[in-house]
Structures are given as structure tokens and as C-alpha cells.
């Protein structure tokens, strides 16, 4: 191409061919005078009449390039090692951008071809900008989503925004009570958290952004109207402030405040759009973290509410209980037990142990409902069948057939023994450990509760002599899978053998032994919830010693 | 026809459409565990069958290949019993393994699940289960007074 131009220049019959050239062309001779220009160059540089000094009529960058090309002598124009604009030669003329291609003739004259690349430059700048933004958003997403900690999400959001979008950034979370949690981060600094006792509605746009409804766009506010807490210390004069809502998953996640110093560039439209894109990612991450935190706290609350109680001696009857949920990290599940002391001394206490169908949190919620219902029915505790029927009615539901199987036991000390009434509602039969080591099944049977219109059950009455115990358990024990070869159930027979070896043992020891053996049986395998409650008649002549060792003794 | 439910429980459905007045019979063979993970698959399959066969008289669940049935499995059997009852379909649990029989006996659901709905008696010979014909949603047969049964 260069050689073609040179030929054209050499064969200069300065006619129509020059003027037809699509690009502006200027020729300057060895004395730096303009000798020729075509029509396009006339339009572009109206002052460059032939005969004028080249350096006087073209922009500085082109004059420098011209000097640099000419000095080393005649050769095909590549910019020499002076310091003209970076390769390729380019610069602006008027408002547009040009590339300049020189070709040097044998006589030292230089022909300058000027090619308009304004659009190309704009497109490249836009592309670079988009690439930087995309890279930033990708970085932001991966940093934000790697944390489910709300405080950390706010820190990261403020830090990223301060680094890429503004001179300082504030992240404000929706208020809890009267104080606004605020994370402030100046550019180049670290995020710091504070709680401002400020009314967000005093700052235009902030209240709406924090409420999340109605949705508000980013909002410019007058820097002078910003309260003092919004401006970091030593920030200087604020030039512009924009408040952008952080949209969450259906809930507002907070607001992002961007500040720029006066004297710097204000926010452009495209920067504002970009800030919104960033805000959408930050908001999603923050609301995910918030939901996670809420869920964790709900689980904590439920756990505290649903954990089985620790048992002890009540009114001369020994109680002990043990519970192991199916997943060890869950701590709550579908098994439950409670001991309700009698309202009047001398009446029977009510012991409940049950197993709700299902596992985990869903089962735990139903468990809570059942325990509450049974608690409310305590005045009827004398009539097990009536309690079960009322519970059945309360649980019956057209949407599902979730049920509970349970055992009700009423226990009262009578002389040195304990008189028991037992009712099983579709639950594994309670086992009685007699003093001589025989293990009996209690003669009670009934249907499960909550899935069928009626829940009939048969109650049995018996007496525990001193040292004898009644064991209530859930099928998690008998159906524990494992054993030396794996895959076999712990089973009722094995449980009975274990219990017969427990004759005469205190209730707590029996619970511990059953739990220990079942856990050993399972090894590391999967298991269901496992609950055991033991009701014992204390050995009379050991009573004082037993009492001395029993935790939380209740005096009779 | 074979439906593909979740893993561990395979169902094969087999319908016999009688041209005469004997009505339709569908037989579903259960193979595998009926538990937490698979129970919903069986319920969905039965719901589909009930929807597809408005003239169905008998639904046979063939249980010989059934492994472990856990509490959710039992819950789904009770739900199936409720749905077939509403639809006027007789439910049959055929070839029950001993473990299933033990579970049903222990939970007092054997009679309820195995007494065909046409002549259904509640467990322990109590009165009818709530098959208030056509009144599909009115399953919550709540006695008005607090003392419903005894």
C-alpha cells in the first residue's frame, strides 16, 4: 500500500486522481512547506494552503511526526525512535481521531495519508470498558457469593464499590429497630462497620431504597443535604452522591451510597446503569446471606423449644430419657418425650413418648404441635383414650396422612412401688423389666394417631416393685441397622436380652446402656431418630443414696 | 405399561379393562423399599391411575417384592387408602411380606388398609371411615363436640 502511494505521489500529475482519494492527503517538501493537498484535506485543514509551513497548519502531534520522519533521511515511513505518538501514528484533528501514514519520497518530501478512525477508537474504548466491567462483575459475584455471612457481604460490597465505582462507598442494611447498620469504605481503605442512630427518611431517597417498595431508581442527592455520618472522615468536599437500592429476593437488602469528591468526574449515565448492575448482584448476595442467617436463627429457636427435657425424679418415681436424632447435626427430629408432673401431689404424672412420621425439621414442627396439644389436654390425663381421640381429631387433616405413634404412661408412687397405666397408640410395646430379670411386654395396643378417623387404644395397668422399670422406646432402636455383618436390625429380641441384663439398675444407667449398645450396633451407618425413656420404682432401702446422686431431685 | 418412579422402588402397572360390568382392575407391582425417598412416587402413580380410570373398581398393590416400609411409606399407604375410598375403589394389598403385616398390626392399620372400601369398617370394627360420597375435600371429619369417638 505504501509503495502504491509513493508511486502515485511520484507520478504526480496533480489531477483528479488526488482529489478522488477517499482520505485527506497532504504533501510537504523537504523545507517543511505544504506543496499539495487534496479536496478532503482542504475540508479537514482549511488553513493548509500550499506554501504555508506544515508545522504551522497541522496539529502538534502531526508536526512532530513529520519532523521525526524527515530527519533520518529518505526511507519508507515507520515512526523513528523519537517520541511521536505511540504506533500507529494517530491523534486528533478537530473533534475526530486520525491515523497518519507517511510515505517519504526520494527528494525528501513526505506524503501524509490521514485515515479517520474515530468510530473505531470509540468502539475499542467501549469494548475495553465493557470488558473491565464484566471482569469486575464476575469478580464481584464470586467474592459475594462465596460468603453466607451478612457482615462479610456488606464489607465486600462496600470495598468493591469504593474501588471500582466511587471515591467512597457506604452499604446500609435495612434497619433493625432504631439504628442503621452501616459499612463505610473509602477508596484504598478498609471497610468499617458502625450503627448510626439516624432516620433514613431524613436523607432523600434512602428511606425508599431501604424499604424496597415502591421500587425506586438510583437517586442523585444534593451533596450538601447529606448528613455528617454519610461522609467518611477526611473525605474532603463531596462532589456528587448517588443512592442505589440493593434489591433482594423479594425483600429489600439495603442501599448502596456512592460518593465522589468535588473536582473529580461526576457519575455518568452509563456508570449509574453499571452501579445498578453491581447493586443487583450485591443485593442478591446480601439477601441470600440474610435468609440464611434467619433460617439458622429459626432452627436455633426451634431446637431450644423442641429439644427433649432432661428428666429426674418426680414424686418418688425415677425417670430418665435419652434421644439421638437421625442426623447428628440436626439435633431435633421426629421423636419426642415429656414428663408432666401431676398438678396435685398424689396424682399420677403423665409421661409421653412418641414418633412422628418423617424426619428433620418438618417432623420437628409436627412434634412441637403434638407436644403442645398433649400439654393442653393434661387435665384429661386420667383418660388416655380420650386424650388420644382428641389428639387424633386435632391432627386429622385433609391434605396429608402424617401421623404419630405414641405411648402414654401415668405413673404414681403407691407405697414402695409405682402404679402404672400404659397406653400404646400404634407404638412399639413398652417393656417391663422385672426384678428377676424377666422382660414382659405391656398388654396394650392401639392405632396410630392423626391419619384415620378413629384411634381406639387399649390401656393396661400394672405395678412396678422397687427396682423394676418400664422402658418406652421408639422404633429407631429396634430398627437400628448394623451389627457385626451389617444390614441386620437390632431387633426386639436383642433389646429384651439387653434389658434383662439391666434388672435392678437405676433408670439413667438403663438409658445409657440401651443407647450405647444401639449406637455400637449401628457403627457409622444411617439410622432413624432414637428415643428411650425409663420409668423406675426406686429401690426403697437405697432411696436416700439414690436421691443423693440423682440430678435435680424434686422433693416429694 | 410401566411408570418409572424414583430409585429403589420399581412400579409396574398392569390394567385389565373388562368389557362387561365387572369394571376395571389395575394392578401395581411394588419392588423395593417404600420410604422417605420413594413414597411420593407411589402416591403419584396411584393418583395417575385413579385419574385415568374413572370406572376403576379394584386397585391391587402387589407387595411381595416390597422391602423396608418406613413411617412415610405407611403414611402414603394411608393416603392411598383415603383416595381410593373417595373414588369408591377397593384397595387390595396383595402378598404382604411378614414385616409389612407386623408394621400394620402394630400401628393398628391392618384392618383399615385391607378391608375393601365397599364394605369398609373402621379399625377395631368401629363405624365407617369418612367416605362422604362426592364430598372430596370434606376429609376433616371433625366431630363438632370435643368428644368425638369414645
XYZ file of C-alpha atoms in Angstrom:
706
model
C 0.000 0.000 0.000
C 2.806 2.350 0.892
C 4.555 1.681 -2.377
C 1.371 2.370 -4.302
C 1.030 5.709 -2.587
C 4.617 6.531 -3.295
C 4.154 5.751 -6.962
C 1.098 7.887 -7.126
C 2.994 10.711 -5.469
C 5.959 10.332 -7.759
C 3.900 10.343 -10.862
C 2.223 13.477 -9.621
C 0.193 14.846 -12.376
C -1.810 16.674 -9.760
C -5.161 15.987 -11.234
C -8.454 14.412 -10.461
C -6.869 11.255 -9.036
C -5.674 13.059 -5.882
C -8.950 14.733 -5.291
C -10.774 11.474 -5.697
C -8.750 9.857 -2.937
C -11.099 8.871 -0.108
C -8.699 10.124 2.559
C -7.204 13.538 3.192
C -3.707 13.710 1.692
C -1.039 16.360 2.395
C 2.397 16.584 0.781
C 5.141 18.595 2.476
C 8.530 19.082 0.886
C 11.936 18.853 2.460
C 11.687 22.502 3.535
C 8.540 21.756 5.550
C 6.276 23.667 3.231
C 2.935 22.285 2.218
C 3.147 21.636 -1.503
C -0.042 19.810 -2.160
C -3.334 18.890 -0.589
C -6.401 17.157 -1.941
C -10.028 18.169 -1.544
C -10.586 16.043 1.533
C -7.556 17.657 3.188
C -8.902 21.084 2.307
C -12.071 20.344 4.188
C -10.189 18.948 7.141
C -7.434 21.533 7.373
C -8.709 24.687 5.669
C -5.573 26.639 6.681
C -3.109 24.338 4.959
C -2.676 26.293 1.714
C 0.184 25.174 -0.440
C 3.173 27.252 0.536
C 2.354 27.548 4.239
C 4.653 25.991 6.795
C 3.497 22.422 7.523
C 4.135 22.721 11.250
C 2.008 25.864 11.453
C -1.126 24.415 9.950
C -1.340 20.889 11.374
C -1.834 19.777 14.985
C 1.281 19.346 17.073
C 1.320 15.547 17.010
C 1.398 15.509 13.232
C 4.078 18.208 13.045
C 6.266 16.212 15.443
C 5.724 13.057 13.460
C 6.614 14.901 10.300
C 9.858 16.182 11.793
C 10.711 12.703 13.061
C 10.048 11.069 9.709
C 12.015 13.628 7.765
C 15.134 13.858 9.919
C 16.625 10.367 9.492
C 16.536 10.784 5.770
C 14.595 9.250 2.993
C 13.081 5.952 3.865
C 9.681 4.446 3.993
C 7.776 5.903 6.854
C 7.822 3.988 10.050
C 7.982 6.256 13.034
C 11.546 6.546 14.285
C 12.717 6.260 17.839
C 11.873 9.801 18.793
C 8.775 10.206 20.890
C 5.941 10.721 18.496
C 2.546 9.337 19.493
C 2.565 5.600 20.017
C 2.405 3.381 16.956
C 0.488 3.599 14.773
C 0.734 7.374 14.390
C -2.544 8.779 15.475
C -4.047 11.853 17.034
C -6.979 14.140 16.840
C -7.747 16.808 14.292
C -10.649 18.897 15.333
C -13.033 16.523 17.132
C -12.114 13.444 15.219
C -9.356 10.925 15.521
C -6.974 10.079 12.660
C -4.247 7.632 11.857
C -1.446 9.208 9.812
C 0.543 7.120 7.320
C 3.614 8.839 5.855
C 5.419 7.893 2.674
C 8.732 9.594 2.024
C 9.752 10.406 -1.498
C 13.289 10.305 -2.835
C 13.528 14.114 -2.794
C 12.714 14.248 0.916
C 9.082 15.298 0.518
C 6.601 13.393 2.656
C 3.121 12.427 1.631
C 0.759 12.170 4.619
C -2.309 9.963 4.338
C -4.796 10.687 7.056
C -7.315 7.979 7.879
C -10.294 8.765 10.059
C -10.554 6.092 12.810
C -12.830 7.970 15.202
C -15.536 5.290 15.245
C -13.007 2.556 15.564
C -11.410 4.250 18.552
C -14.788 4.804 20.196
C -15.775 1.193 19.676
C -12.493 -0.004 21.094
C -12.829 2.198 24.148
C -16.384 0.975 24.700
C -15.232 -2.609 24.318
C -12.417 -2.122 26.819
C -14.818 -0.523 29.258
C -17.292 -3.358 28.913
C -14.531 -5.908 29.368
C -13.336 -4.204 32.530
C -16.881 -4.037 33.839
C -17.645 -7.643 33.029
C -14.441 -8.716 34.732
C -15.382 -6.602 37.722
C -18.912 -8.015 37.909
C -17.554 -11.550 37.651
C -15.093 -10.814 40.422
C -17.819 -9.192 42.491
C -20.162 -12.158 42.047
C -17.610 -14.731 43.020
C -16.470 -12.712 46.041
C -20.011 -12.019 47.184
C -21.416 -15.478 46.661
C -18.600 -17.220 48.431
C -19.903 -15.888 51.723
C -23.179 -16.523 53.507
C -22.225 -14.130 56.255
C -24.184 -10.893 56.038
C -21.490 -8.723 57.637
C -18.885 -10.067 55.251
C -21.190 -9.477 52.252
C -21.682 -5.849 53.293
C -17.916 -5.392 53.712
C -17.170 -6.870 50.293
C -19.882 -4.784 48.635
C -18.568 -1.555 50.147
C -14.979 -2.403 49.301
C -15.676 -3.347 45.681
C -17.830 -0.284 45.133
C -15.199 2.010 46.635
C -12.503 0.516 44.447
C -14.363 0.491 41.152
C -17.218 2.919 41.294
C -16.541 5.823 43.589
C -14.189 7.566 45.976
C -16.080 6.138 48.911
C -18.998 3.768 49.325
C -21.500 3.077 52.084
C -23.637 -0.023 52.399
C -26.685 0.433 54.591
C -28.765 -2.540 55.728
C -32.493 -2.258 56.427
C -32.971 -1.045 59.914
C -33.486 -3.276 62.897
C -35.070 -1.018 65.395
C -33.726 2.487 65.554
C -30.162 2.004 64.493
C -28.949 1.687 60.922
C -26.156 -0.806 60.348
C -23.711 0.989 58.035
C -20.493 -0.217 56.446
C -18.273 2.602 55.189
C -15.315 2.117 52.902
C -13.151 4.881 51.381
C -11.176 4.049 48.238
C -7.933 2.382 49.212
C -9.113 1.896 52.785
C -10.732 -0.930 54.676
C -14.438 -1.286 55.464
C -15.618 -0.213 58.892
C -18.972 -1.012 60.469
C -20.977 1.367 62.563
C -24.528 1.693 63.787
C -25.961 5.130 63.142
C -28.941 6.281 65.095
C -30.371 8.146 62.154
C -33.721 8.263 60.457
C -33.244 7.047 56.878
C -36.220 9.136 55.765
C -34.215 12.277 56.505
C -31.983 11.513 53.544
C -33.857 11.886 50.267
C -34.195 8.510 48.551
C -32.645 6.478 51.348
C -35.862 5.573 53.139
C -37.460 4.348 49.900
C -34.342 2.416 48.915
C -34.306 0.633 52.281
C -37.989 -0.198 52.171
C -37.591 -1.628 48.684
C -41.135 -0.687 47.836
C -42.161 1.045 45.721
C -39.058 0.287 43.652
C -37.031 3.453 43.236
C -34.293 4.174 40.729
C -30.905 5.423 41.787
C -31.197 8.896 43.077
C -28.885 11.876 42.987
C -28.908 13.930 46.065
C -27.534 17.336 46.780
C -24.171 16.706 48.498
C -24.928 19.479 50.987
C -28.048 17.637 52.156
C -26.068 14.527 53.124
C -25.908 14.035 56.886
C -22.495 14.009 58.516
C -22.490 10.244 59.152
C -22.683 9.600 55.433
C -19.375 11.272 54.689
C -16.225 9.466 55.823
C -13.759 11.436 57.910
C -11.116 13.366 55.974
C -13.041 12.810 52.781
C -12.951 16.438 51.711
C -15.741 18.126 49.839
C -18.330 15.824 48.361
C -18.933 16.481 44.683
C -21.727 14.038 43.943
C -23.721 11.384 45.767
C -25.909 8.672 44.287
C -28.114 6.323 46.311
C -28.894 2.949 44.692
C -31.234 0.377 46.218
C -29.880 -3.134 46.688
C -32.705 -5.375 45.505
C -33.027 -8.667 47.358
C -35.089 -11.811 46.893
C -38.441 -10.166 47.386
C -37.123 -8.254 50.356
C -35.001 -5.124 50.332
C -31.415 -5.971 51.082
C -30.308 -2.410 51.748
C -28.926 0.606 49.930
C -25.623 1.458 48.324
C -24.399 5.046 48.609
C -21.608 6.173 46.280
C -19.692 9.386 46.919
C -17.277 11.254 44.678
C -15.132 14.177 45.631
C -15.764 17.527 44.088
C -13.323 18.225 41.280
C -13.413 14.623 40.062
C -15.710 13.368 37.383
C -19.373 13.156 38.291
C -21.345 9.974 37.634
C -22.290 9.413 34.007
C -25.474 7.675 32.925
C -23.617 4.553 31.940
C -21.818 4.468 35.274
C -25.134 4.708 37.016
C -26.524 1.806 34.994
C -23.418 -0.127 35.818
C -23.768 0.680 39.502
C -27.276 -0.783 39.309
C -25.946 -3.998 37.771
C -23.461 -4.255 40.582
C -26.165 -3.435 43.125
C -28.330 -6.267 41.795
C -25.548 -8.762 42.431
C -24.666 -7.353 45.811
C -28.337 -7.268 46.827
C -28.876 -10.889 45.818
C -25.838 -11.991 47.809
C -26.828 -9.933 50.842
C -30.390 -11.168 50.898
C -29.207 -14.770 50.485
C -26.920 -14.224 53.465
C -29.761 -12.638 55.400
C -32.165 -15.505 54.629
C -29.514 -17.974 55.648
C -28.935 -16.141 58.912
C -32.672 -16.023 59.571
C -33.023 -19.718 58.852
C -30.184 -20.523 61.194
C -31.753 -18.492 63.952
C -35.159 -20.111 63.345
C -33.551 -23.522 63.615
C -31.838 -22.454 66.814
C -35.082 -21.223 68.308
C -36.924 -24.389 67.288
C -34.178 -26.541 68.667
C -34.282 -24.827 72.020
C -38.068 -25.211 72.033
C -38.188 -28.792 70.775
C -35.259 -30.443 72.475
C -36.418 -33.111 74.860
C -36.205 -32.183 78.528
C -33.713 -33.637 80.943
C -35.523 -35.920 83.338
C -35.137 -36.597 87.023
C -37.016 -37.989 89.961
C -40.522 -36.668 90.471
C -42.745 -37.566 93.391
C -40.851 -40.700 94.274
C -40.657 -42.097 90.731
C -37.384 -42.181 88.794
C -37.336 -41.005 85.192
C -34.511 -40.972 82.671
C -34.558 -40.203 78.974
C -32.171 -40.217 76.056
C -32.529 -39.036 72.492
C -30.374 -39.257 69.392
C -31.716 -37.646 66.207
C -31.230 -39.318 62.848
C -28.693 -36.832 61.578
C -26.309 -35.918 64.339
C -26.057 -32.323 63.160
C -29.830 -31.861 63.252
C -30.334 -32.287 66.995
C -34.105 -32.354 66.536
C -36.325 -34.748 64.693
C -39.477 -36.812 64.842
C -39.072 -38.475 68.230
C -40.100 -36.780 71.427
C -40.762 -37.399 75.067
C -42.039 -35.373 78.004
C -42.792 -35.882 81.648
C -45.617 -33.775 83.068
C -45.713 -33.829 86.866
C -49.161 -34.091 88.394
C -50.844 -30.828 89.235
C -51.834 -32.221 92.608
C -49.407 -34.183 94.755
C -50.527 -37.793 94.900
C -51.980 -37.805 91.401
C -50.214 -39.569 88.581
C -47.598 -37.866 86.428
C -48.075 -38.231 82.687
C -45.218 -39.479 80.560
C -45.458 -39.227 76.769
C -43.106 -40.720 74.215
C -43.811 -40.652 70.524
C -42.535 -40.853 66.999
C -43.795 -38.552 64.292
C -43.720 -39.841 60.745
C -40.954 -38.196 58.749
C -37.613 -36.718 59.652
C -35.847 -33.454 60.293
C -37.376 -30.029 60.631
C -40.776 -30.905 59.127
C -41.202 -33.722 61.616
C -39.904 -31.477 64.399
C -42.602 -28.888 63.717
C -45.341 -31.526 63.869
C -43.695 -32.841 67.020
C -43.990 -29.405 68.590
C -47.665 -29.259 67.716
C -48.317 -32.655 69.228
C -46.417 -31.883 72.423
C -48.377 -28.658 72.821
C -51.703 -30.394 72.211
C -50.881 -33.087 74.745
C -49.873 -30.422 77.217
C -53.204 -28.673 76.764
C -55.003 -31.979 77.305
C -53.259 -32.628 80.626
C -56.436 -32.079 82.675
C -57.784 -35.199 80.936
C -54.649 -37.233 81.626
C -56.618 -39.815 83.587
C -58.413 -40.937 80.466
C -55.756 -41.995 77.950
C -58.279 -42.978 75.296
C -59.946 -39.610 75.461
C -56.610 -37.800 75.146
C -55.695 -39.910 72.141
C -59.057 -39.340 70.476
C -58.832 -35.596 70.963
C -55.279 -35.545 69.667
C -56.410 -37.596 66.683
C -59.128 -35.067 65.914
C -56.701 -32.201 66.268
C -54.218 -33.764 63.862
C -56.612 -35.089 61.200
C -56.073 -33.117 58.058
C -57.362 -33.455 54.529
C -54.006 -32.633 52.943
C -51.855 -35.359 54.351
C -51.761 -38.501 56.409
C -48.859 -37.577 58.619
C -49.336 -39.492 61.821
C -47.770 -40.036 65.193
C -47.415 -43.199 67.181
C -47.076 -42.716 70.895
C -47.223 -44.200 74.349
C -48.965 -42.517 77.247
C -47.957 -43.574 80.733
C -49.450 -42.410 84.018
C -47.174 -43.154 86.927
C -47.759 -42.628 90.631
C -45.927 -43.859 93.684
C -48.008 -46.202 95.803
C -46.248 -47.391 98.903
C -42.840 -48.589 97.831
C -43.989 -49.487 94.321
C -45.108 -47.492 91.334
C -48.530 -47.928 89.839
C -48.527 -47.549 86.047
C -51.184 -47.225 83.397
C -49.864 -47.621 79.867
C -51.489 -46.975 76.502
C -49.813 -47.568 73.178
C -51.262 -45.811 70.164
C -49.729 -47.757 67.310
C -46.365 -47.613 69.028
C -43.827 -50.348 69.840
C -44.987 -52.005 73.037
C -43.425 -50.786 76.294
C -41.227 -53.365 78.007
C -41.224 -54.096 81.739
C -38.027 -55.251 83.452
C -38.959 -57.306 86.478
C -36.683 -57.674 89.494
C -35.713 -61.235 88.494
C -34.612 -60.173 85.001
C -37.668 -61.267 83.056
C -38.781 -58.785 80.448
C -42.505 -58.515 79.777
C -44.415 -56.740 77.058
C -47.099 -54.413 78.368
C -50.527 -55.594 77.258
C -51.564 -52.508 75.358
C -52.370 -51.912 71.734
C -53.879 -49.176 69.658
C -53.877 -47.447 66.329
C -51.645 -44.661 65.190
C -52.928 -41.124 65.660
C -53.711 -38.455 63.096
C -54.420 -40.348 59.884
C -57.638 -42.283 60.430
C -60.995 -41.059 61.682
C -60.769 -43.021 64.899
C -57.891 -44.014 67.094
C -59.014 -46.694 69.507
C -56.488 -47.991 72.018
C -56.446 -50.382 74.937
C -54.943 -49.299 78.247
C -53.205 -51.641 80.646
C -52.464 -51.212 84.340
C -49.558 -52.743 86.217
C -47.343 -52.194 89.216
C -43.572 -51.832 89.365
C -41.982 -53.202 92.507
C -38.910 -51.378 93.843
C -36.009 -51.789 91.413
C -38.302 -52.632 88.499
C -38.522 -50.469 85.396
C -40.694 -49.758 82.409
C -38.917 -48.941 79.144
C -40.567 -46.801 76.459
C -38.667 -46.591 73.179
C -39.088 -45.655 69.549
C -38.526 -47.978 66.622
C -35.265 -46.195 65.845
C -33.786 -48.511 68.494
C -35.184 -51.809 67.302
C -34.799 -50.945 63.634
C -31.224 -49.697 64.050
C -29.397 -51.316 61.157
C -25.908 -52.672 61.553
C -24.401 -55.467 63.597
C -21.225 -57.457 63.056
C -22.113 -58.217 59.441
C -24.118 -55.055 58.807
C -27.621 -54.916 57.399
C -29.481 -56.613 60.250
C -31.853 -54.949 62.709
C -31.051 -54.509 66.371
C -34.458 -56.054 66.880
C -36.855 -56.547 69.736
C -35.327 -59.850 70.886
C -31.869 -58.334 71.261
C -33.350 -55.357 73.088
C -35.147 -57.687 75.505
C -31.915 -59.591 76.191
C -30.071 -56.343 76.856
C -32.834 -55.167 79.177
C -32.953 -58.406 81.120
C -29.287 -57.793 81.969
C -30.303 -54.373 83.269
C -32.559 -55.740 86.026
C -32.219 -53.676 89.168
C -30.185 -50.945 87.508
C -31.099 -47.275 88.023
C -33.126 -45.692 85.212
C -30.284 -43.493 83.945
C -27.954 -46.449 83.597
C -30.558 -48.374 81.607
C -30.999 -45.470 79.183
C -27.251 -45.122 78.758
C -26.767 -48.850 78.212
C -29.502 -49.087 75.571
C -28.215 -46.010 73.758
C -24.653 -47.220 73.857
C -25.455 -50.687 72.527
C -27.700 -49.350 69.776
C -25.008 -46.872 68.721
C -22.388 -49.601 68.674
C -24.738 -51.756 66.621
C -25.156 -49.039 64.041
C -21.479 -48.133 63.868
C -21.194 -45.428 61.281
C -24.342 -46.400 59.382
C -27.518 -44.429 58.796
C -30.170 -44.533 61.462
C -33.544 -43.102 62.376
C -34.269 -40.959 65.415
C -33.827 -42.964 68.607
C -35.515 -42.159 71.900
C -35.704 -44.089 75.179
C -37.479 -43.247 78.415
C -37.208 -45.393 81.514
C -39.651 -45.171 84.426
C -38.378 -46.874 87.577
C -39.588 -47.591 91.049
C -36.592 -46.713 93.224
C -35.222 -49.433 95.489
C -36.591 -48.457 98.853
C -33.581 -49.252 101.020
C -31.332 -47.368 98.583
C -33.644 -44.436 98.331
C -31.523 -41.951 100.248
C -28.385 -42.939 98.351
C -30.170 -42.761 95.004
C -31.579 -39.405 95.874
C -28.175 -38.141 96.860
C -26.818 -38.957 93.404
C -29.747 -38.037 91.253
C -29.507 -34.749 89.468
C -32.140 -32.090 90.081
C -34.048 -34.037 92.656
C -37.582 -32.868 93.292
C -38.662 -33.417 96.831
C -41.807 -35.372 97.282
C -47.282 -50.068 30.800
C -44.524 -49.149 33.170
C -44.114 -45.993 35.161
C -40.679 -45.019 36.354
C -40.742 -43.727 39.911
C -37.673 -42.707 41.895
C -34.824 -45.075 42.601
C -35.164 -48.114 44.850
C -38.841 -48.629 44.143
C -39.927 -50.035 40.845
C -43.581 -49.970 39.925
C -45.110 -51.920 37.113
C -48.675 -51.130 36.329
C -50.959 -53.553 34.586
C -54.576 -52.795 33.782
C -57.309 -55.158 32.841
C -60.255 -53.454 31.292
C -63.247 -55.685 31.394
C -65.814 -55.038 28.767
C -68.575 -56.417 30.933
C -69.965 -54.914 34.097
C -67.162 -56.256 36.208
C -65.429 -52.899 35.852
C -61.723 -52.134 35.689
C -58.890 -53.596 37.686
C -55.404 -52.150 37.944
C -52.532 -53.991 39.480
C -49.357 -52.209 40.550
C -46.361 -54.290 41.466
C -44.096 -52.786 44.108
C -40.468 -53.757 44.034
C -38.024 -52.231 46.541
C -38.217 -50.002 49.615
C -41.183 -47.777 50.307
C -39.628 -44.991 52.291
C -38.859 -41.313 52.687
C -37.376 -41.114 49.183
C -39.779 -43.260 47.199
C -43.181 -42.953 48.859
C -44.218 -39.864 46.890
C -43.539 -41.733 43.649
C -46.052 -44.413 44.573
C -48.656 -41.853 45.577
C -48.195 -40.039 42.259
C -48.513 -43.305 40.338
C -51.722 -44.236 42.148
C -53.157 -40.744 41.680
C -52.490 -41.055 37.950
C -54.154 -44.458 37.834
C -57.231 -43.129 39.645
C -57.386 -40.202 37.251
C -57.005 -42.380 34.171
C -59.578 -44.978 35.184
C -62.803 -43.343 36.245
C -64.529 -46.736 36.139
C -61.941 -48.424 38.318
C -63.325 -50.906 40.842
C -60.242 -52.612 42.184
C -56.691 -51.442 42.785
C -54.251 -54.183 43.658
C -50.905 -53.275 45.147
C -48.754 -56.330 44.796
C -46.421 -56.206 47.790
C -44.360 -59.414 47.553
C -41.278 -57.521 46.377
C -41.622 -54.799 48.953
C -38.579 -54.177 51.155
C -38.493 -51.784 54.080
C -41.583 -49.682 54.692
C -40.888 -46.719 56.936
C -43.285 -44.294 58.594
C -43.599 -42.133 55.491
C -44.239 -45.248 53.433
C -47.057 -46.156 55.795
C -48.326 -42.589 55.635
C -48.557 -42.857 51.841
C -50.398 -46.180 52.067
C -52.912 -44.456 54.359
C -53.236 -41.604 51.862
C -53.794 -44.100 49.041
C -56.456 -45.778 51.153
C -58.104 -42.386 51.636
C -58.005 -41.542 47.920
C -59.289 -44.936 46.780
C -62.005 -44.679 49.413
C -63.124 -41.354 47.993
C -63.082 -42.731 44.471
C -65.110 -45.774 45.509
C -62.252 -48.076 44.554
C -61.460 -51.212 46.532
C -57.818 -51.272 47.663
C -56.045 -54.599 47.950
C -52.602 -55.081 49.438
C -51.720 -58.462 47.987
C -48.977 -60.886 49.026
C -47.895 -58.849 52.009
C -44.489 -59.760 53.434
C -44.459 -60.645 57.132
C -42.623 -57.425 58.050
C -45.351 -55.313 56.472
C -48.030 -57.282 58.290
C -46.205 -56.746 61.581
C -45.981 -52.989 60.928
C -49.662 -52.765 60.017
C -50.660 -54.817 63.057
C -48.515 -52.781 65.434
C -49.876 -49.489 64.169
C -53.461 -50.741 64.115
C -53.798 -50.036 60.397
C -54.150 -53.583 59.092
C -57.946 -53.654 59.071
C -58.206 -50.135 57.759
C -55.884 -50.814 54.843
C -57.062 -54.283 53.955
C -60.806 -54.011 54.386
C -62.142 -53.207 50.966
C -63.734 -49.809 50.855
C -67.103 -51.066 49.641
C -67.678 -52.742 52.967
C -65.195 -50.719 54.918
C -65.276 -50.912 58.629
C -63.002 -48.782 60.710
C -60.182 -50.386 62.595
C -61.348 -52.349 65.604
C -64.717 -52.639 63.983
C -65.639 -49.039 64.546
C -68.010 -47.320 62.209
C -67.243 -46.333 58.623
C -64.269 -44.247 57.668
C -65.193 -40.817 56.334
C -66.298 -41.634 52.845
C -68.749 -38.845 52.462
C -69.502 -39.651 48.852
C -68.546 -36.970 46.374
C -67.588 -34.574 49.092
C -63.932 -34.887 48.296
C -62.488 -32.134 50.398
C -64.507 -32.813 53.499
C -61.940 -35.213 54.825
C -61.542 -33.438 58.106
C -64.433 -35.239 59.666
C -64.194 -33.249 62.811
C -66.806 -34.056 65.366
C -68.449 -30.882 66.459
C -68.039 -31.633 70.110
C -64.641 -32.220 71.644
C -65.543 -35.795 72.446
C -65.621 -37.464 69.057
C -65.229 -41.163 69.491
C -65.320 -42.663 72.911
